[in-house]
XYZ file of C-alpha atoms in Angstrom:
652
model
C -63.414 -1.119 -11.927
C -60.402 -0.505 -9.899
C -59.851 2.763 -9.668
C -63.254 3.277 -8.260
C -62.726 0.470 -6.016
C -59.452 2.262 -5.103
C -61.310 5.658 -4.829
C -63.682 4.129 -2.597
C -60.849 2.927 -0.025
C -59.134 6.295 -0.135
C -62.306 8.102 0.900
C -63.330 5.220 3.185
C -59.575 5.515 4.942
C -59.913 9.242 4.423
C -63.189 9.613 6.756
C -62.339 7.021 8.701
C -59.085 8.713 9.862
C -60.617 12.444 10.206
C -63.071 10.293 12.830
C -60.856 9.039 14.787
C -58.496 11.761 15.189
C -57.970 13.669 18.453
C -56.466 17.224 16.768
C -53.289 15.225 16.480
C -51.310 15.477 12.948
C -52.761 12.735 10.829
C -50.915 8.797 11.578
C -48.184 10.783 14.397
C -49.078 7.679 16.088
C -46.704 5.709 13.913
C -44.190 8.658 12.394
C -41.438 10.377 14.214
C -42.296 14.291 13.496
C -39.036 14.183 10.187
C -41.408 12.159 8.887
C -42.095 12.608 5.402
C -45.670 10.767 4.988
C -47.895 11.976 2.183
C -50.515 14.314 2.454
C -54.266 13.019 3.901
C -55.393 16.355 1.877
C -59.121 15.449 0.393
C -56.904 17.344 -2.677
C -54.174 15.853 -4.432
C -50.889 17.698 -4.624
C -48.599 18.248 -7.227
C -45.542 21.000 -7.680
C -46.553 24.243 -9.224
C -43.913 24.081 -12.688
C -41.549 26.635 -12.804
C -41.796 30.476 -13.688
C -40.722 32.599 -16.481
C -37.572 34.310 -14.302
C -38.236 37.996 -16.311
C -42.205 38.626 -14.617
C -42.637 40.798 -11.993
C -41.474 39.256 -7.886
C -44.202 39.749 -4.742
C -43.546 38.362 -1.124
C -45.709 36.198 0.776
C -45.264 34.404 3.385
C -41.813 34.679 3.639
C -41.252 33.622 0.113
C -40.889 35.489 -3.672
C -42.790 34.837 -5.648
C -43.497 36.074 -9.867
C -46.805 36.837 -11.122
C -47.148 34.893 -14.220
C -49.434 36.932 -16.396
C -51.452 38.826 -14.556
C -54.211 36.861 -15.372
C -54.514 34.642 -12.316
C -55.137 36.977 -10.112
C -54.890 36.393 -5.960
C -55.502 34.132 -3.627
C -56.521 33.358 0.257
C -55.292 30.816 2.003
C -58.088 28.884 3.209
C -55.900 27.116 6.817
C -54.558 30.715 7.579
C -55.553 33.348 5.464
C -52.370 34.370 3.836
C -52.968 36.203 0.498
C -50.613 35.288 -2.324
C -50.506 35.150 -6.191
C -52.895 32.307 -7.067
C -50.708 30.436 -9.895
C -47.753 29.820 -6.485
C -50.436 28.182 -4.101
C -50.188 24.444 -2.617
C -52.850 22.157 -4.541
C -54.316 22.175 -7.878
C -57.461 23.512 -6.638
C -54.696 26.635 -5.247
C -56.948 26.575 -1.413
C -53.681 25.844 0.135
C -50.742 28.427 0.414
C -47.845 25.813 1.567
C -48.583 21.522 2.093
C -48.291 22.301 6.421
C -51.908 24.120 5.562
C -53.439 21.415 3.217
C -52.479 18.801 6.141
C -53.500 21.229 8.722
C -57.262 21.376 7.395
C -57.504 18.347 5.923
C -56.886 16.767 9.673
C -58.770 18.836 11.629
C -61.941 20.427 9.148
C -64.260 17.579 10.021
C -63.384 16.509 13.909
C -65.595 17.349 16.415
C -64.483 19.489 19.493
C -62.753 17.559 22.293
C -64.662 18.706 24.802
C -67.542 16.651 23.489
C -65.476 13.668 22.770
C -64.460 14.285 26.267
C -68.485 14.229 27.396
C -68.499 10.334 25.151
C -71.167 12.265 22.136
C -70.405 11.102 19.090
C -69.071 13.978 16.813
C -72.665 15.780 15.380
C -71.292 19.154 13.230
C -67.904 20.245 11.531
C -65.359 22.142 13.656
C -65.501 25.082 12.327
C -61.832 25.882 11.579
C -60.971 29.684 12.387
C -60.358 32.150 9.433
C -57.146 34.077 10.321
C -56.700 37.605 9.484
C -55.947 39.054 5.887
C -51.865 40.548 5.998
C -53.325 44.100 6.212
C -55.535 43.837 8.915
C -52.124 41.747 10.428
C -50.100 44.319 9.770
C -52.536 47.242 11.364
C -52.291 45.245 14.179
C -49.067 44.634 14.392
C -48.971 48.528 13.628
C -50.974 49.193 17.151
C -49.399 46.605 19.292
C -45.751 48.765 18.517
C -47.306 51.975 19.617
C -48.436 50.549 22.946
C -45.075 49.788 23.597
C -43.597 52.531 22.887
C -46.533 54.057 24.629
C -45.578 51.675 28.035
C -42.393 52.472 27.241
C -42.743 56.441 27.929
C -43.965 55.692 31.428
C -41.746 52.625 32.249
C -39.520 53.434 35.585
C -36.195 51.926 35.628
C -35.810 51.952 39.191
C -34.236 49.032 39.653
C -33.232 46.701 37.230
C -35.873 43.365 35.779
C -33.204 41.509 35.008
C -32.623 38.288 35.835
C -36.322 37.996 37.550
C -38.760 35.459 37.630
C -41.717 35.224 39.598
C -41.611 31.183 39.324
C -38.412 30.925 39.728
C -38.641 33.222 43.045
C -41.469 30.980 43.509
C -40.551 27.634 43.977
C -37.329 28.726 44.468
C -38.819 29.650 48.414
C -41.777 27.325 48.522
C -44.231 31.350 48.319
C -47.548 31.573 48.410
C -49.573 33.920 46.387
C -52.490 35.548 47.375
C -55.679 34.431 44.890
C -56.703 36.815 42.647
C -60.333 36.281 43.763
C -58.667 38.606 46.582
C -58.126 41.671 43.813
C -61.827 42.529 42.902
C -60.942 45.123 40.979
C -58.071 43.164 38.946
C -59.050 41.742 35.752
C -60.383 38.187 36.097
C -60.743 39.037 40.268
C -65.015 38.593 39.721
C -65.440 35.599 37.419
C -61.681 33.979 38.321
C -64.424 30.252 39.164
C -62.654 27.390 40.116
C -58.938 27.787 38.320
C -57.276 25.440 40.566
C -54.640 22.619 40.319
C -55.149 19.855 37.740
C -57.218 22.192 35.328
C -55.884 20.389 31.739
C -55.585 23.472 29.168
C -53.422 23.711 25.876
C -50.711 25.708 25.252
C -48.345 25.514 22.766
C -45.479 22.071 22.269
C -42.126 23.969 22.885
C -40.677 20.364 22.930
C -40.957 20.152 19.314
C -38.822 20.343 15.974
C -41.335 20.913 13.437
C -41.800 24.439 11.477
C -45.259 24.948 12.718
C -46.346 25.840 16.009
C -47.832 23.363 17.414
C -49.693 22.379 20.439
C -49.869 19.937 23.331
C -51.902 19.631 26.736
C -50.787 19.983 30.067
C -52.187 20.167 33.325
C -51.658 22.861 36.084
C -49.310 21.810 39.014
C -49.388 25.335 41.106
C -50.980 28.699 40.992
C -49.450 32.076 42.055
C -51.718 34.975 40.981
C -51.833 34.743 37.283
C -49.200 32.824 37.167
C -49.545 28.658 36.451
C -46.863 26.218 36.705
C -47.943 23.537 33.935
C -46.939 20.258 33.551
C -47.210 18.976 29.560
C -49.269 14.922 29.597
C -47.323 12.253 29.530
C -44.648 13.476 32.303
C -46.558 11.805 35.018
C -44.211 13.180 38.018
C -41.378 14.590 35.181
C -41.444 18.104 36.649
C -37.906 18.162 33.997
C -39.867 20.133 31.249
C -42.453 22.473 33.658
C -43.134 25.574 33.245
C -44.298 28.829 33.837
C -46.494 31.212 31.890
C -49.412 33.335 32.908
C -53.034 31.915 32.922
C -54.883 34.886 30.837
C -52.202 35.260 28.170
C -52.668 34.750 24.554
C -51.428 31.139 24.233
C -53.870 29.818 27.039
C -56.994 27.610 25.448
C -58.958 25.051 26.587
C -58.875 21.730 25.810
C -60.805 21.756 22.538
C -59.568 24.498 21.552
C -56.705 22.869 18.656
C -60.124 20.428 17.527
C -62.287 23.060 16.943
C -59.685 25.703 15.793
C -57.922 23.276 13.755
C -54.398 23.106 15.484
C -52.538 20.288 15.453
C -52.042 18.571 18.714
C -48.316 16.855 19.218
C -47.211 15.550 22.084
C -43.859 17.331 22.934
C -40.352 15.175 21.694
C -39.237 13.568 24.524
C -42.010 11.567 25.252
C -43.382 10.947 21.901
C -42.458 6.807 21.513
C -43.904 6.466 25.591
C -47.197 5.878 24.093
C -47.595 4.056 20.994
C -51.626 5.366 20.908
C -51.078 8.495 21.267
C -55.377 9.359 21.065
C -56.538 6.443 23.756
C -53.971 8.212 26.682
C -55.464 11.652 25.886
C -59.628 10.130 26.155
C -58.609 8.677 29.406
C -56.664 11.230 31.396
C -58.896 13.784 30.425
C -62.156 12.592 30.303
C -63.356 13.983 33.591
C -60.823 16.282 34.291
C -61.622 19.959 34.273
C -59.958 22.970 31.645
C -61.353 27.075 31.341
C -64.762 28.023 30.344
C -64.829 28.138 26.526
C -65.024 32.181 27.062
C -62.541 32.605 29.192
C -60.626 34.635 26.903
C -62.980 36.620 25.836
C -63.597 36.768 29.807
C -60.410 37.997 30.533
C -59.907 40.734 27.273
C -63.609 42.118 28.171
C -62.215 42.664 32.229
C -59.261 44.332 30.658
C -61.349 47.161 28.915
C -61.372 50.585 30.724
C -64.097 53.271 31.146
C -61.720 55.956 30.844
C -59.644 57.465 28.066
C -56.822 60.192 27.731
C -57.731 63.569 27.322
C -60.258 62.823 29.992
C -60.384 65.561 33.225
C -60.641 65.092 36.582
C -60.472 66.618 39.930
C -57.047 64.649 41.751
C -55.129 65.782 45.194
C -52.684 68.301 44.266
C -49.505 66.046 46.086
C -47.865 69.569 46.513
C -50.579 70.487 48.924
C -52.807 67.708 50.430
C -55.677 69.854 51.833
C -56.252 71.148 48.735
C -57.686 69.098 44.517
C -56.842 70.241 40.652
C -57.681 69.509 37.761
C -55.456 66.868 35.880
C -55.859 65.265 32.533
C -55.803 61.578 31.895
C -52.054 61.001 29.649
C -52.348 57.242 29.918
C -54.549 54.311 30.952
C -52.679 50.934 31.404
C -53.956 47.968 33.443
C -56.894 50.728 34.872
C -54.164 52.999 36.354
C -53.942 56.783 34.995
C -50.846 58.914 34.688
C -52.953 62.237 35.108
C -51.124 65.217 34.206
C -52.258 68.478 36.084
C -53.675 70.863 33.482
C -51.180 74.247 34.273
C -48.435 71.810 33.451
C -47.059 73.028 30.451
C -44.249 70.568 30.001
C -46.628 67.508 30.863
C -44.264 65.972 33.486
C -46.047 67.128 36.484
C -47.786 63.767 36.699
C -49.357 62.328 39.639
C -50.196 57.978 39.118
C -52.989 56.205 40.367
C -56.191 54.227 39.619
C -59.154 54.949 38.228
C -60.547 53.983 41.240
C -58.727 55.359 43.546
C -60.625 57.685 46.381
C -58.092 60.521 45.191
C -59.647 61.474 42.020
C -62.740 62.804 41.414
C -65.504 63.931 38.576
C -65.065 67.809 37.695
C -67.223 70.089 40.509
C -66.339 67.722 43.128
C -64.900 69.942 45.335
C -67.155 73.155 45.602
C -70.057 70.458 45.740
C -68.727 69.027 49.078
C -66.888 72.783 50.247
C -63.712 70.953 49.880
C -60.298 73.274 48.331
C -59.616 74.120 45.057
C -56.752 74.998 43.355
C -58.317 77.071 40.243
C -57.116 76.833 36.891
C -54.792 79.904 35.255
C -55.873 78.010 32.306
C -59.948 79.983 31.125
C -60.982 76.576 28.618
C -60.432 73.816 27.705
C -57.448 72.718 25.509
C -58.876 71.024 21.986
C -59.428 67.423 22.614
C -60.157 67.739 26.471
C -63.125 66.803 27.868
C -64.665 66.483 31.611
C -64.850 62.837 32.744
C -68.006 61.400 32.967
C -69.284 61.360 36.866
C -70.528 57.517 36.946
C -67.059 56.675 35.932
C -65.762 57.101 39.587
C -65.643 55.110 42.911
C -68.921 55.293 44.949
C -68.827 55.605 48.331
C -71.067 54.388 50.975
C -73.953 56.841 52.196
C -74.215 58.072 55.369
C -76.966 60.185 57.154
C -74.973 63.703 58.670
C -78.647 64.634 60.748
C -77.620 62.544 64.183
C -74.968 62.118 65.797
C -72.234 62.858 63.712
C -68.107 63.162 63.528
C -67.731 67.402 64.343
C -64.438 69.587 64.675
C -61.897 68.850 67.095
C -62.640 65.400 67.617
C -59.849 62.577 68.062
C -59.374 59.462 66.107
C -56.258 57.416 64.278
C -55.276 57.307 61.054
C -52.759 55.713 59.041
C -49.936 59.115 57.656
C -50.434 59.399 54.206
C -46.883 61.074 54.047
C -45.837 58.112 56.260
C -47.439 54.990 55.462
C -45.556 52.838 57.654
C -47.480 54.348 61.090
C -50.557 55.342 62.798
C -50.694 58.574 64.542
C -52.735 60.750 66.919
C -55.172 62.825 64.189
C -57.849 65.376 65.266
C -60.728 66.159 62.804
C -60.129 69.582 61.630
C -63.459 70.326 59.302
C -66.065 68.788 58.679
C -68.056 68.766 54.926
C -70.516 67.769 52.480
C -71.395 63.632 51.646
C -69.322 62.507 55.137
C -66.127 63.189 54.039
C -63.853 65.255 56.409
C -60.430 67.457 56.765
C -58.016 65.417 58.828
C -55.030 66.912 60.256
C -51.154 64.606 62.284
C -51.359 65.914 65.437
C -47.701 68.016 66.365
C -47.165 67.892 62.441
C -49.680 70.747 61.119
C -48.648 73.376 58.721
C -49.818 76.619 60.083
C -52.251 77.008 57.074
C -53.527 73.811 56.793
C -52.044 72.764 53.788
C -51.118 69.662 54.955
C -54.664 68.522 56.275
C -55.977 65.839 54.401
C -59.469 64.246 53.127
C -60.898 60.810 54.043
C -64.977 59.378 53.961
C -65.881 58.411 57.283
C -66.417 55.181 55.782
C -62.735 55.303 54.849
C -60.521 52.200 56.190
C -58.125 54.239 56.757
C -59.693 56.205 60.253
C -60.200 54.192 63.615
C -61.319 55.076 66.470
C -59.839 55.551 69.651
C -57.609 52.993 71.162
C -58.098 50.790 67.973
C -54.142 50.792 67.825
C -53.826 49.354 71.564
C -56.658 46.685 71.121
C -54.825 45.644 68.150
C -50.964 45.898 69.137
C -49.946 47.886 66.341
C -47.809 51.009 67.672
C -49.338 54.279 67.567
C -47.352 56.761 66.790
C -47.821 59.901 69.542
C -47.718 63.890 68.900
C -44.302 65.664 67.441
C -43.145 66.767 70.191
C -44.898 65.023 72.988
C -43.043 63.391 75.529
C -45.789 61.863 78.423
C -44.479 58.516 77.128
C -45.485 55.765 76.848
C -48.793 57.902 75.077
C -51.950 57.007 76.962
C -55.429 58.325 75.136
C -57.113 58.775 78.555
C -54.499 61.771 79.220
C -54.423 62.538 76.230
C -57.598 63.546 76.110
C -58.658 65.315 79.266
C -54.714 67.383 78.461
C -56.291 68.975 75.491
C -59.520 68.982 75.944
C -60.674 66.842 73.526
C -63.507 64.067 72.910
C -62.957 60.704 71.542
C -65.636 60.351 68.085
C -67.921 58.546 68.478
C -66.801 54.257 67.857
C -70.123 53.580 66.060
C -69.407 56.088 63.384
C -66.159 54.392 61.557
C -66.465 51.766 59.232
C -66.436 48.265 60.744
C -67.413 46.160 58.133
C -64.788 43.442 57.117
C -64.956 41.105 53.729
C -64.191 37.490 53.631
C -60.996 38.754 51.540
C -59.400 35.595 51.894
C -56.072 37.080 52.242
C -52.974 35.519 54.335
C -50.175 36.697 56.096
C -47.081 35.357 53.860
C -48.932 35.619 51.570
C -47.201 37.729 47.956
C -48.744 39.682 45.360
C -47.708 42.877 43.321
C -48.456 46.547 45.125
C -47.747 49.707 44.707
C -44.991 52.057 46.165
C -47.518 54.842 47.658
C -45.022 56.627 48.260
C -43.866 56.987 44.805
C -46.695 55.932 43.288
C -45.273 54.699 39.526
C -43.590 52.190 40.976
C -44.946 48.498 41.005
C -42.727 46.245 43.408
C -42.934 42.648 44.919
C -44.253 41.986 47.803
C -45.450 40.160 50.877
C -48.116 40.355 53.449
C -47.385 40.257 56.709
C -49.952 41.603 59.016
C -53.147 41.576 58.643
C -55.572 43.243 61.514
C -59.585 43.263 60.332
C -59.129 44.156 56.972
C -56.123 46.428 57.066
C -53.512 44.489 55.661
C -49.571 45.321 56.256
C -47.437 45.553 53.025
C -43.883 44.528 52.937
C -41.611 45.869 49.849
C -39.612 42.354 49.642
C -36.042 42.942 49.910
C -36.566 46.750 52.015
C -35.992 47.290 55.341
C -39.816 47.638 57.666
C -39.167 51.600 57.653
C -41.175 51.530 54.220
C -43.837 49.061 54.922
C -47.294 50.388 53.718
C -50.976 49.837 55.758
C -53.234 48.971 53.311
C -57.071 48.432 53.163
C -57.843 44.954 51.767
C -59.566 46.170 48.466
C -56.942 48.977 48.066
C -57.036 49.501 44.015
C -53.193 49.913 44.631
C -52.592 46.155 45.623
C -52.609 42.815 42.521
C -52.251 39.599 42.032
C -49.194 38.047 41.219
C -47.965 38.123 37.289
C -50.350 41.567 36.729
C -48.024 43.460 35.779
C -46.406 40.861 32.938
C -50.864 40.600 31.765
C -51.023 44.841 31.205
C -47.110 45.563 30.209
C -46.166 47.594 33.260
C -42.440 48.206 35.593
C -42.330 45.392 37.610
C -39.643 46.612 40.430
C -38.220 43.084 41.797
C -37.303 42.928 45.384
C -33.960 44.613 46.241
C -31.342 42.801 46.812
C -28.802 43.993 49.897
C -25.431 44.735 47.599
C -27.741 46.257 45.425
C -29.035 48.867 48.550
C -25.357 49.436 49.066
C -24.848 50.417 46.366
C -27.167 53.038 45.325
C -25.731 55.543 48.085
C -27.289 58.389 46.234
C -29.565 57.098 43.823
C -33.144 56.835 44.401
C -33.409 54.450 46.816
C -31.742 57.117 49.020
C -33.920 59.370 47.627
C -36.327 58.286 49.083
C -35.506 57.127 52.135
C -34.836 60.710 53.254
C -37.904 61.197 51.961
C -39.488 58.905 54.549
C -37.136 60.232 57.312
C -38.740 63.057 57.093
C -42.073 62.056 57.081
C -41.384 59.632 59.722
C -43.376 60.039 63.120
C -42.599 62.545 65.465
C -40.001 64.232 63.665
C -42.026 64.652 60.467
C -41.961 67.884 60.087
C -44.447 70.382 58.067
C -45.626 71.097 54.843
C -43.891 74.679 54.598
C -40.557 73.691 55.976
C -40.854 70.272 53.575
C -40.788 72.570 50.723
C -38.113 74.383 51.311
C -35.694 71.946 51.469
C -36.924 69.436 49.544
C -34.667 68.881 46.371
C -36.103 70.412 43.005
C -37.956 67.456 41.073
C -39.464 65.621 44.983
C -43.324 66.142 45.242
C -45.097 64.882 48.168
C -46.658 61.362 47.168
C -48.904 59.854 49.603
C -51.344 57.345 50.511
C -54.250 55.988 47.447
C -54.762 52.868 48.222
C -58.276 52.575 50.767
C -61.254 51.800 49.133
C -63.996 52.858 50.131
C -66.358 49.815 48.633
C -69.472 48.272 50.904
C -68.314 44.589 52.607
C -69.628 41.945 53.930
C -68.755 40.721 57.936
C -68.194 43.201 60.721
C -65.868 43.810 63.096
C -65.565 44.891 66.773
C -63.384 47.664 67.657
C -63.037 48.128 72.124
C -62.286 50.985 73.783
C -59.806 50.133 76.822
C -61.546 51.976 79.778
C -58.675 53.879 82.002
C -60.206 54.685 85.524
């Protein structure tokens, strides 16, 4: 009878512990981290007797075990999924590989999720203990991870050292504001970011802990900067001593309730573990009514980072040596939606070009012929093994236009961003009208005799503007090279050249509610060196046009970019995708880089800049070996809501 009574009391006590647990170690309220209290597992645990030393060995979970007789076979831990020798497992039933797995299972296997508790609902069903992948699957995943890192390492740039740079420290120390993720529709989670904001609670690893196993605690978002969030553990109130930055899309960030559902322990930080005697009651009070991440947040992140472009796909892309034509290139790698394209005729695969998969500079095979665009025929007579044409539906769609009525005509004047000097908007001329709304445009006073530096913009491109746009919006317009009647006046220039201005109504006037503000930080592609993604700032906003400044560099390297450009990314994008981020250039590093890549860039920019820019043929002869043209590839031609008016100042 006494044994029956003891068993009943033990069972009741264990069940009561399971009912009121909040996903934390049972009994933690009265024990410190180094406690050696007995386990609350449903199974009684006993130490395994020593095994003979003359038997073969197997390594499991970092420990060395021996096969006793070969009859017992192998076992799988019901908590962590580790495979090992059955007789070496913990407890009589050999269900767990260690004491910690046994305790974690017993204290979490019958708990309802935290979200249900926050809603005041009693537990109605057992929470599932997620089974981790077997050892073989883990090894395969690790091998794939290493291969990915090696592949990314091949494409990383080493222009500026990343050592010592931290977005969190950079933003905190200067009180910067980052552009929200919702400004970047092409970036992961850009269209489904939801209500993630300050005070949202998440479950994160507890780094202020001396336990041998990985444990978690709840933290609240103090500040958001793109994907990055400044977090503070619950219980620290106004104390920022242990605040830390992390990428909210990282694999270790979970919604509240994940630990309870996954059988993971919640343990308060060691610094404040004695602050409250009842942590469960504290969490219930603090979290009732609080916001957390959607339950499927990690799944959405994963889905948003799946890209349809794959290596070995063939595309038509602009020829960086001759802007007027396209060439066939093959996708070499895909990182975060950015493509490293290798021109098909490149034997050593070093003649490459970087752009986003939504860039207006890439097209399906056959696009050039269909619209009448120049195309460089490949010397390769047939596709190489494994290469295949990219399906046309994967490319960015441009807005359909009606060319049957009043339309652009050859010789019409306009203003356009110079693709060889992105900090300038220049006087330009329509040189050829192609099909489907595409136009070939040349920069006045800087064109090659054979038109090899004409470039293609769509009629709806946000990179071309009507005559007078710069004057109305107080932007410096770059006049034609050699033009002496300064200050430049459009009325006089049109009369002198016998030209007409392209009708204002033909230009794209849609301005989306993009959300950018002057001073916001972001990560931006250096379109003059499109391998590089740099720390940048929005310095001007004209309708949908953004002036992007690269932190630490002179204004002459600024770029005019469309607000929907796929070459702009939220803070933390490089970290999320594994791409190399170029930090701000310090004054000392700029001065010490004479003869380095920065000086080469400066030399190129001076060649391209304004009325001093030389023709394409001249540049070809003077460029150093390995220096190629790099140009604008950022303007997205997506439709948008809203509108803006363009005005022309009438001259008498």
